[in-house]
Short mmCIF file of C-alpha atoms in Angstrom, two decimals:
data_model
loop_
_atom_site.label_atom_id
_atom_site.label_comp_id
_atom_site.label_asym_id
_atom_site.label_seq_id
_atom_site.Cartn_x
_atom_site.Cartn_y
_atom_site.Cartn_z
CA GLU A 1 -12.57 13.50 10.62
CA ALA A 2 -9.87 13.21 8.36
CA GLN A 3 -10.14 10.06 6.07
CA VAL A 4 -10.80 8.27 3.00
CA THR A 5 -14.11 6.55 1.32
CA GLN A 6 -14.55 4.44 -1.20
CA ASN A 7 -17.71 3.23 -2.41
CA PRO A 8 -18.80 0.77 -2.96
CA ARG A 9 -17.10 -1.70 -0.30
CA TYR A 10 -18.46 -5.62 -1.20
CA LEU A 11 -19.48 -5.83 -5.37
CA ILE A 12 -20.31 -8.67 -7.56
CA THR A 13 -20.52 -7.91 -10.94
CA VAL A 14 -20.48 -10.16 -14.46
CA THR A 15 -17.96 -10.16 -17.23
CA GLY A 16 -17.80 -6.92 -19.48
CA LYS A 17 -20.07 -4.57 -17.32
CA LYS A 18 -18.50 -1.78 -16.79
CA LEU A 19 -18.55 -0.66 -13.57
CA THR A 20 -17.01 2.49 -11.00
CA VAL A 21 -15.31 2.20 -7.61
CA THR A 22 -15.71 5.83 -5.89
CA CYS A 23 -12.48 7.21 -4.05
CA SER A 24 -12.90 10.83 -2.16
CA GLN A 25 -10.60 11.93 0.79
CA ASN A 26 -11.47 14.99 2.74
CA MET A 27 -7.20 16.07 3.83
CA ASN A 28 -6.98 17.74 0.65
CA HIS A 29 -4.14 16.16 -0.05
CA GLU A 30 -2.93 16.28 -4.17
CA TYR A 31 -1.70 12.35 -4.69
CA MET A 32 -4.00 9.85 -5.04
CA SER A 33 -3.87 6.64 -5.92
CA TRP A 34 -5.23 3.07 -6.57
CA TYR A 35 -3.98 -0.19 -5.96
CA ARG A 36 -4.93 -3.77 -5.84
CA GLN A 37 -4.36 -6.32 -3.28
CA ASP A 38 -4.34 -9.83 -4.90
CA PRO A 39 -2.83 -13.26 -2.42
CA GLY A 40 0.99 -13.63 -2.30
CA LEU A 41 1.30 -10.34 -4.77
CA GLY A 42 1.17 -7.94 -2.50
CA LEU A 43 -0.13 -4.47 -3.28
CA ARG A 44 0.14 -3.28 -7.15
CA GLN A 45 -0.51 0.22 -8.25
CA ILE A 46 -3.13 0.42 -10.82
CA TYR A 47 -2.46 4.69 -11.89
CA TYR A 48 -1.57 7.28 -9.67
CA SER A 49 -2.48 11.28 -9.47
CA MET A 50 -0.11 13.74 -8.73
CA ASN A 51 -2.60 16.66 -8.71
CA VAL A 52 -5.96 17.75 -11.05
CA GLU A 53 -5.89 17.08 -14.22
CA VAL A 54 -2.70 14.75 -13.75
CA THR A 55 -2.45 11.28 -13.83
CA ASP A 56 -0.22 8.69 -14.25
CA LYS A 57 0.17 4.61 -14.98
CA GLY A 58 0.87 2.43 -12.43
CA ASP A 59 2.61 -1.33 -12.65
CA VAL A 60 -1.03 -2.67 -13.30
CA PRO A 61 -2.88 -0.38 -15.06
CA GLU A 62 -4.13 -2.50 -17.70
CA GLY A 63 -8.13 -2.74 -18.36
CA TYR A 64 -8.63 0.00 -16.19
CA LYS A 65 -8.99 3.71 -16.40
CA VAL A 66 -8.99 7.11 -13.85
CA SER A 67 -9.79 10.31 -13.86
CA ARG A 68 -9.06 13.52 -11.50
CA LYS A 69 -11.11 16.24 -12.21
CA GLU A 70 -11.70 17.82 -8.91
CA LYS A 71 -8.89 17.04 -6.56
CA ARG A 72 -11.33 15.12 -3.92
CA ASN A 73 -12.41 12.81 -5.96
CA PHE A 74 -10.25 10.12 -7.97
CA PRO A 75 -12.90 7.30 -9.59
CA LEU A 76 -11.68 4.10 -10.73
CA ILE A 77 -13.35 2.91 -14.19
CA LEU A 78 -13.94 -0.68 -15.35
CA GLU A 79 -15.09 -0.32 -18.67
CA SER A 80 -15.09 -3.97 -19.58
CA PRO A 81 -14.57 -5.83 -16.52
CA SER A 82 -12.80 -9.15 -16.88
CA PRO A 83 -12.37 -12.00 -13.67
CA ASN A 84 -8.68 -11.84 -13.47
CA GLN A 85 -9.75 -7.85 -12.04
CA THR A 86 -11.27 -10.62 -9.25
CA SER A 87 -9.72 -8.52 -6.33
CA LEU A 88 -9.31 -6.15 -3.60
CA TYR A 89 -8.75 -2.71 -4.27
CA PHE A 90 -7.77 0.35 -1.86
CA CYS A 91 -7.73 4.29 -2.95
CA ALA A 92 -4.61 6.13 -1.04
CA SER A 93 -4.24 9.73 -0.73
CA SER A 94 -1.11 12.10 0.63
CA PHE A 95 0.00 15.57 1.14
CA GLY A 96 2.32 17.54 -1.87
CA THR A 97 3.65 16.17 -4.90
CA ALA A 98 6.32 14.50 -3.75
CA PRO A 99 5.21 10.88 -2.07
CA GLU A 100 8.61 10.27 -1.37
CA VAL A 101 8.29 12.48 2.30
CA ASP A 102 4.57 11.50 2.30
CA THR A 103 2.65 8.96 4.22
CA GLN A 104 -0.01 6.99 2.20
CA TYR A 105 -3.52 7.05 3.78
CA PHE A 106 -5.60 4.36 2.91
CA GLY A 107 -9.74 3.77 2.27
CA PRO A 108 -11.26 0.85 3.97
CA GLY A 109 -10.99 -1.01 0.38
CA THR A 110 -13.77 -2.45 -2.18
CA ARG A 111 -13.56 -6.40 -2.75
CA LEU A 112 -14.52 -6.84 -6.21
CA THR A 113 -15.48 -9.87 -7.87
CA VAL A 114 -16.24 -10.81 -11.92
CA LEU A 115 -17.98 -13.56 -12.58
CA GLY B 1 11.04 -1.63 -13.34
CA GLN B 2 11.35 -1.61 -9.72
CA GLN B 3 10.99 -4.27 -7.61
CA VAL B 4 10.47 -4.82 -3.59
CA MET B 5 11.20 -8.06 -2.23
CA GLN B 6 9.92 -8.97 0.55
CA ILE B 7 10.53 -12.12 3.18
CA PRO B 8 9.63 -14.29 4.33
CA GLN B 9 6.00 -14.51 2.81
CA TYR B 10 5.27 -16.40 6.24
CA GLN B 11 6.25 -15.90 9.23
CA HIS B 12 4.81 -17.93 12.64
CA VAL B 13 5.84 -16.64 15.93
CA GLN B 14 5.65 -17.73 19.57
CA GLU B 15 4.42 -15.13 21.46
CA GLY B 16 7.59 -13.28 23.44
CA GLU B 17 10.33 -14.45 20.77
CA ASP B 18 11.55 -12.02 18.02
CA PHE B 19 11.86 -12.04 14.74
CA THR B 20 12.90 -9.66 11.02
CA THR B 21 11.35 -9.37 8.06
CA TYR B 22 13.55 -7.98 5.45
CA CYS B 23 13.01 -5.95 2.33
CA ASN B 24 15.26 -5.53 -0.93
CA SER B 25 15.00 -3.01 -4.23
CA SER B 26 16.31 -3.97 -7.03
CA THR B 27 16.84 -0.29 -7.60
CA THR B 28 17.82 2.50 -5.17
CA LEU B 29 15.09 4.14 -3.70
CA SER B 30 14.16 7.53 -2.41
CA ASN B 31 12.55 6.10 0.98
CA ILE B 32 11.22 3.28 1.88
CA GLN B 33 8.30 3.26 4.09
CA TRP B 34 6.40 0.50 6.16
CA TYR B 35 2.89 -0.63 6.97
CA LYS B 36 1.01 -3.00 8.98
CA GLN B 37 -2.26 -4.77 8.07
CA ARG B 38 -4.76 -6.17 10.44
CA PRO B 39 -6.33 -8.93 9.09
CA GLY B 40 -9.61 -7.33 7.56
CA GLY B 41 -7.83 -3.93 7.89
CA HIS B 42 -6.46 -1.46 4.87
CA PRO B 43 -2.85 -0.88 5.32
CA VAL B 44 -1.37 2.13 7.80
CA PHE B 45 1.18 3.69 8.19
CA LEU B 46 3.80 3.01 10.93
CA ILE B 47 7.41 4.77 9.78
CA GLN B 48 9.16 6.43 7.27
CA LEU B 49 13.58 5.78 6.52
CA VAL B 50 15.32 8.45 4.61
CA LYS B 51 18.36 8.66 5.22
CA SER B 52 21.03 6.14 4.22
CA GLY B 53 21.98 3.64 6.97
CA GLU B 54 19.10 5.41 9.45
CA VAL B 55 17.60 3.05 12.61
CA LYS B 56 14.75 4.02 13.64
CA LYS B 57 12.71 2.33 17.01
CA GLN B 58 8.87 2.57 17.67
CA LYS B 59 8.50 0.47 20.95
CA ARG B 60 9.70 -2.60 19.95
CA LEU B 61 9.68 -2.24 16.84
CA THR B 62 13.03 -1.64 15.27
CA PHE B 63 13.61 -0.32 11.47
CA GLN B 64 16.85 -0.17 10.04
CA PHE B 65 17.29 1.37 6.10
CA GLY B 66 20.28 -0.26 4.39
CA GLU B 67 23.23 1.73 3.49
CA ALA B 68 22.86 1.68 0.10
CA LYS B 69 19.19 2.97 0.14
CA LYS B 70 18.52 -0.92 -1.45
CA ASN B 71 17.31 -2.87 1.56
CA SER B 72 15.28 -2.19 4.65
CA SER B 73 14.70 -4.76 7.64
CA LEU B 74 11.61 -4.28 10.73
CA HIS B 75 12.72 -6.58 14.32
CA ILE B 76 9.87 -6.76 16.33
CA THR B 77 11.13 -8.18 19.73
CA ALA B 78 9.12 -9.92 22.41
CA THR B 79 6.24 -10.53 19.75
CA GLN B 80 2.36 -9.81 21.24
CA THR B 81 -0.81 -10.86 19.86
CA THR B 82 -1.04 -7.47 18.85
CA ASP B 83 1.02 -7.88 16.13
CA VAL B 84 -0.84 -10.21 14.03
CA GLY B 85 -1.06 -8.53 10.69
CA THR B 86 0.89 -8.55 8.01
CA TYR B 87 3.71 -6.00 7.70
CA PHE B 88 4.66 -3.91 3.83
CA CYS B 89 7.66 -2.28 2.99
CA ALA B 90 6.87 0.20 -0.03
CA GLY B 91 9.60 2.01 -1.72
CA HIS B 92 9.25 5.36 -3.33
CA ASN B 93 11.24 6.29 -6.49
CA ASP B 94 10.29 8.82 -9.40
CA TYR B 95 6.58 9.63 -7.78
CA LYS B 96 6.03 5.83 -8.51
CA LEU B 97 5.05 3.65 -4.59
CA SER B 98 6.24 -0.31 -5.04
CA PHE B 99 4.92 -2.20 -2.24
CA GLY B 100 6.60 -5.84 -1.63
CA ALA B 101 4.56 -8.90 -1.06
CA GLY B 102 4.18 -8.58 2.89
CA THR B 103 5.28 -10.92 5.77
CA THR B 104 2.61 -12.32 7.48
CA VAL B 105 2.74 -12.89 10.94
CA THR B 106 1.31 -15.01 12.93
CA VAL B 107 1.45 -15.11 16.84
CA ARG B 108 1.48 -18.65 19.22
CA ALA B 109 0.16 -17.92 22.59
#
């Protein structure tokens, strides 16, 4: 089944404790992206990757890191989480390096709470 | 940077009525996509508009892309309870995807 998977689905952590949210897709997509969703703000892009070893900042990259060592995986790293990073996070992927013409396939989401 | 504004934020609709949600960008877009997110779910692609003035229909849903490629609308006729959820527009430009804040639709039976 074609899908985007994220782990964990739920996470409660404390300020400053490094964490990684994994994202994997099995559709051989080149473009992958991370979003955070907050009430009233919609989905805001954190980072995106157009291909292996190619990443770039989205609209809200501060406090986050990403890596794209393999085509299928795009982990989101919070080196020192803070309470303002409490949010619902979505990973998404699409075909091609030109997402203008491609559907974004979203993962199920990761609900993160930072105390 | 590019901003996409979407109104209204909330839409309470009587079952059977029509409604429209609007999306406006501060910059010209390459294309615009629409997504639907059911409560507790993830965004699911509905449609993509690419051409200036384009109009596409999916059953009771009609999507339009403005002539200047800076605005779009989604019109739903004869609303049903299955239409409940949040509808997002997303504008593409230079590989970046900017989402509107969404219109959350509730339906009164």
